[in-house]
mmCIF file of C-alpha atoms in Angstrom:
data_model
loop_
_atom_site.group_PDB
_atom_site.id
_atom_site.type_symbol
_atom_site.label_atom_id
_atom_site.label_comp_id
_atom_site.label_asym_id
_atom_site.label_seq_id
_atom_site.Cartn_x
_atom_site.Cartn_y
_atom_site.Cartn_z
ATOM 1 C CA MET T 1 -4.982 -90.682 -69.807
ATOM 2 C CA SER T 2 -5.765 -87.720 -67.631
ATOM 3 C CA SER T 3 -5.064 -84.128 -68.387
ATOM 4 C CA VAL T 4 -4.077 -81.454 -65.945
ATOM 5 C CA THR T 5 -5.209 -77.916 -66.543
ATOM 6 C CA LEU T 6 -3.086 -75.205 -65.116
ATOM 7 C CA GLU T 7 -5.015 -72.635 -63.177
ATOM 8 C CA ARG T 8 -4.256 -69.035 -63.874
ATOM 9 C CA PRO T 9 -2.811 -67.401 -60.760
ATOM 10 C CA ASP T 10 -4.528 -64.361 -59.301
ATOM 11 C CA LYS T 11 -3.647 -61.053 -60.840
ATOM 12 C CA PHE T 12 -1.551 -58.615 -58.907
ATOM 13 C CA ARG T 13 -3.864 -56.116 -57.250
ATOM 14 C CA ILE T 14 -2.441 -53.254 -55.229
ATOM 15 C CA GLY T 15 -5.621 -53.063 -53.162
ATOM 16 C CA ARG T 16 -5.117 -56.640 -52.002
ATOM 17 C CA VAL T 17 -1.487 -55.877 -51.121
ATOM 18 C CA PHE T 18 -2.503 -52.884 -49.006
ATOM 19 C CA ASN T 19 -5.310 -54.852 -47.395
ATOM 20 C CA ASP T 20 -2.998 -57.737 -46.495
ATOM 21 C CA SER T 21 -0.281 -55.372 -45.247
ATOM 22 C CA PHE T 22 -2.562 -53.445 -42.916
ATOM 23 C CA ALA T 23 -4.242 -56.666 -41.779
ATOM 24 C CA VAL T 24 -0.863 -58.132 -40.762
ATOM 25 C CA ILE T 25 0.095 -54.936 -38.931
ATOM 26 C CA GLY T 26 -3.286 -54.829 -37.212
ATOM 27 C CA ARG T 27 -3.097 -58.437 -36.041
ATOM 28 C CA ASN T 28 0.511 -58.043 -34.839
ATOM 29 C CA ALA T 29 0.686 -54.396 -33.754
ATOM 30 C CA VAL T 30 2.586 -55.098 -30.534
ATOM 31 C CA LEU T 31 5.142 -57.267 -32.337
ATOM 32 C CA CYS T 32 5.678 -54.719 -35.129
ATOM 33 C CA LEU T 33 6.013 -51.814 -32.709
ATOM 34 C CA GLY T 34 8.334 -53.823 -30.458
ATOM 35 C CA LEU T 35 10.620 -54.742 -33.342
ATOM 36 C CA ALA T 36 10.639 -51.137 -34.575
ATOM 37 C CA ALA T 37 11.438 -49.855 -31.084
ATOM 38 C CA LEU T 38 14.244 -52.392 -30.635
ATOM 39 C CA PHE T 39 15.936 -51.967 -34.014
ATOM 40 C CA SER T 40 15.200 -48.314 -34.754
ATOM 41 C CA GLY T 41 13.824 -46.343 -31.827
ATOM 42 C CA LEU T 42 16.253 -47.374 -29.098
ATOM 43 C CA PRO T 43 19.464 -46.951 -31.161
ATOM 44 C CA THR T 44 18.269 -43.564 -32.422
ATOM 45 C CA LEU T 45 17.487 -42.450 -28.876
ATOM 46 C CA VAL T 46 20.927 -43.538 -27.628
ATOM 47 C CA PHE T 47 22.712 -41.743 -30.484
ATOM 48 C CA GLN T 48 20.677 -38.565 -30.043
ATOM 49 C CA LEU T 49 21.375 -38.520 -26.301
ATOM 50 C CA TRP T 50 25.085 -38.941 -27.052
ATOM 51 C CA ALA T 51 24.975 -36.160 -29.662
ATOM 52 C CA LEU T 52 23.295 -33.795 -27.216
ATOM 53 C CA ARG T 53 26.178 -34.229 -24.786
ATOM 54 C CA GLN T 54 28.719 -33.070 -27.363
ATOM 55 C CA ASP T 55 29.874 -29.442 -27.384
ATOM 56 C CA PRO T 56 28.914 -27.927 -30.761
ATOM 57 C CA ALA T 57 30.666 -24.633 -29.919
ATOM 58 C CA VAL T 58 34.149 -26.119 -30.351
ATOM 59 C CA PRO T 59 35.534 -24.568 -33.561
ATOM 60 C CA PHE T 60 37.588 -26.648 -35.953
ATOM 61 C CA ASP T 61 41.183 -25.450 -36.018
ATOM 62 C CA PRO T 62 43.680 -27.779 -37.734
ATOM 63 C CA SER T 63 46.621 -26.186 -35.903
ATOM 64 C CA THR T 64 45.483 -27.539 -32.533
ATOM 65 C CA PHE T 65 45.989 -31.262 -32.194
ATOM 66 C CA GLY T 66 43.454 -31.843 -29.409
ATOM 67 C CA GLU T 67 40.519 -30.168 -31.109
ATOM 68 C CA GLN T 68 41.327 -31.952 -34.337
ATOM 69 C CA ASN T 69 41.167 -35.283 -32.529
ATOM 70 C CA LEU T 70 37.820 -34.236 -31.047
ATOM 71 C CA VAL T 71 36.361 -33.548 -34.490
ATOM 72 C CA PHE T 72 37.771 -36.759 -35.966
ATOM 73 C CA GLY T 73 36.503 -38.717 -32.969
ATOM 74 C CA TYR T 74 33.041 -37.243 -33.396
ATOM 75 C CA THR T 75 33.129 -38.064 -37.114
ATOM 76 C CA ALA T 76 34.251 -41.636 -36.448
ATOM 77 C CA VAL T 77 31.490 -42.188 -33.891
ATOM 78 C CA THR T 78 28.924 -40.696 -36.265
ATOM 79 C CA MET T 79 30.065 -42.934 -39.125
ATOM 80 C CA GLY T 80 30.031 -45.971 -36.843
ATOM 81 C CA ALA T 81 26.539 -45.090 -35.659
ATOM 82 C CA GLY T 82 25.431 -44.712 -39.278
ATOM 83 C CA LEU T 83 26.758 -48.165 -40.150
ATOM 84 C CA ALA T 84 25.137 -49.667 -37.054
ATOM 85 C CA SER T 85 21.865 -47.952 -37.951
ATOM 86 C CA TYR T 86 22.049 -49.406 -41.461
ATOM 87 C CA ILE T 87 22.639 -52.931 -40.157
ATOM 88 C CA LEU T 88 19.841 -52.558 -37.594
ATOM 89 C CA SER T 89 17.469 -51.358 -40.316
ATOM 90 C CA LEU T 90 18.303 -54.499 -42.314
ATOM 91 C CA LEU T 91 17.547 -56.607 -39.235
ATOM 92 C CA LEU T 92 14.254 -54.752 -38.748
ATOM 93 C CA GLN T 93 13.270 -55.315 -42.365
ATOM 94 C CA ALA T 94 14.136 -59.019 -42.243
ATOM 95 C CA SER T 95 12.306 -59.562 -38.946
ATOM 96 C CA LEU T 96 9.172 -57.801 -40.242
ATOM 97 C CA VAL T 97 9.260 -59.930 -43.389
ATOM 98 C CA ARG T 98 9.471 -63.043 -41.224
ATOM 99 C CA ALA T 99 6.540 -61.865 -39.105
ATOM 100 C CA THR T 100 4.503 -61.207 -42.251
ATOM 101 C CA ILE T 101 5.270 -64.613 -43.736
ATOM 102 C CA GLU T 102 4.311 -66.377 -40.510
ATOM 103 C CA ASP T 103 1.080 -64.392 -40.200
ATOM 104 C CA LEU T 104 0.008 -64.935 -43.805
ATOM 105 C CA ASN T 105 0.641 -68.674 -43.372
ATOM 106 C CA GLY T 106 -1.857 -68.696 -40.506
ATOM 107 C CA LYS T 107 0.692 -68.969 -37.698
ATOM 108 C CA GLN T 108 1.273 -66.603 -34.802
ATOM 109 C CA PRO T 109 4.700 -64.937 -35.249
ATOM 110 C CA SER T 110 6.893 -64.713 -32.165
ATOM 111 C CA PHE T 111 9.368 -62.019 -31.209
ATOM 112 C CA GLY T 112 12.277 -64.425 -30.701
ATOM 113 C CA ASP T 113 11.685 -66.338 -33.926
ATOM 114 C CA CYS T 114 11.559 -63.127 -35.954
ATOM 115 C CA ILE T 115 14.828 -61.886 -34.454
ATOM 116 C CA ALA T 116 16.553 -65.271 -34.847
ATOM 117 C CA LYS T 117 15.588 -65.541 -38.518
ATOM 118 C CA ALA T 118 16.599 -61.922 -39.162
ATOM 119 C CA VAL T 119 20.055 -62.525 -37.694
ATOM 120 C CA SER T 120 20.492 -65.768 -39.627
ATOM 121 C CA PHE T 121 19.639 -63.998 -42.905
ATOM 122 C CA LEU T 122 21.696 -60.852 -42.232
ATOM 123 C CA LEU T 123 24.375 -61.527 -44.881
ATOM 124 C CA PRO T 124 21.918 -62.323 -47.713
ATOM 125 C CA THR T 125 19.864 -59.278 -46.726
ATOM 126 C CA PHE T 126 23.019 -57.145 -46.790
ATOM 127 C CA ALA T 127 23.967 -58.534 -50.220
ATOM 128 C CA ILE T 128 20.516 -57.756 -51.625
ATOM 129 C CA ALA T 129 20.627 -54.240 -50.146
ATOM 130 C CA LEU T 130 24.080 -53.716 -51.663
ATOM 131 C CA LEU T 131 22.888 -54.842 -55.091
ATOM 132 C CA VAL T 132 19.823 -52.599 -54.856
ATOM 133 C CA GLY T 133 22.040 -49.664 -53.849
ATOM 134 C CA LEU T 134 24.384 -50.312 -56.765
ATOM 135 C CA GLY T 135 21.438 -50.543 -59.135
ATOM 136 C CA VAL T 136 19.989 -47.284 -57.886
ATOM 137 C CA GLY T 137 23.401 -45.631 -58.139
ATOM 138 C CA LEU T 138 23.882 -46.840 -61.703
ATOM 139 C CA GLY T 139 20.369 -45.735 -62.560
ATOM 140 C CA LEU T 140 21.030 -42.251 -61.252
ATOM 141 C CA CYS T 141 24.374 -41.958 -63.041
ATOM 142 C CA CYS T 142 23.300 -43.146 -66.480
#
């Protein structure tokens, strides 16, 4: 009869985590910067250019219907841009996780594969982010 001894897994060491993280970024700098530019930089630039074109000198006066619509329209666009930014940040996070997993497994991560996997895992990523947000909210309240 043979016996199997279980090996003790490596201890968690923050130095190793930082070393691995910076090594992955260093080996895939173009990929990481490209994903960040696509999911964060470009949408932020578009929103900021749109916001610059708006007239901030228009006062809010509820008695005038047109100006009220302008303020509500601006608010709706801003809220929509915030939601889009949140979803794009989830896609960025998921695509960077995919790139890290591929790199640490000894493979070369590709731009298309990272994006495809991020899109396919968007709903689970959103659910996890929602649960984390609820947990943080409950932690702050209690």
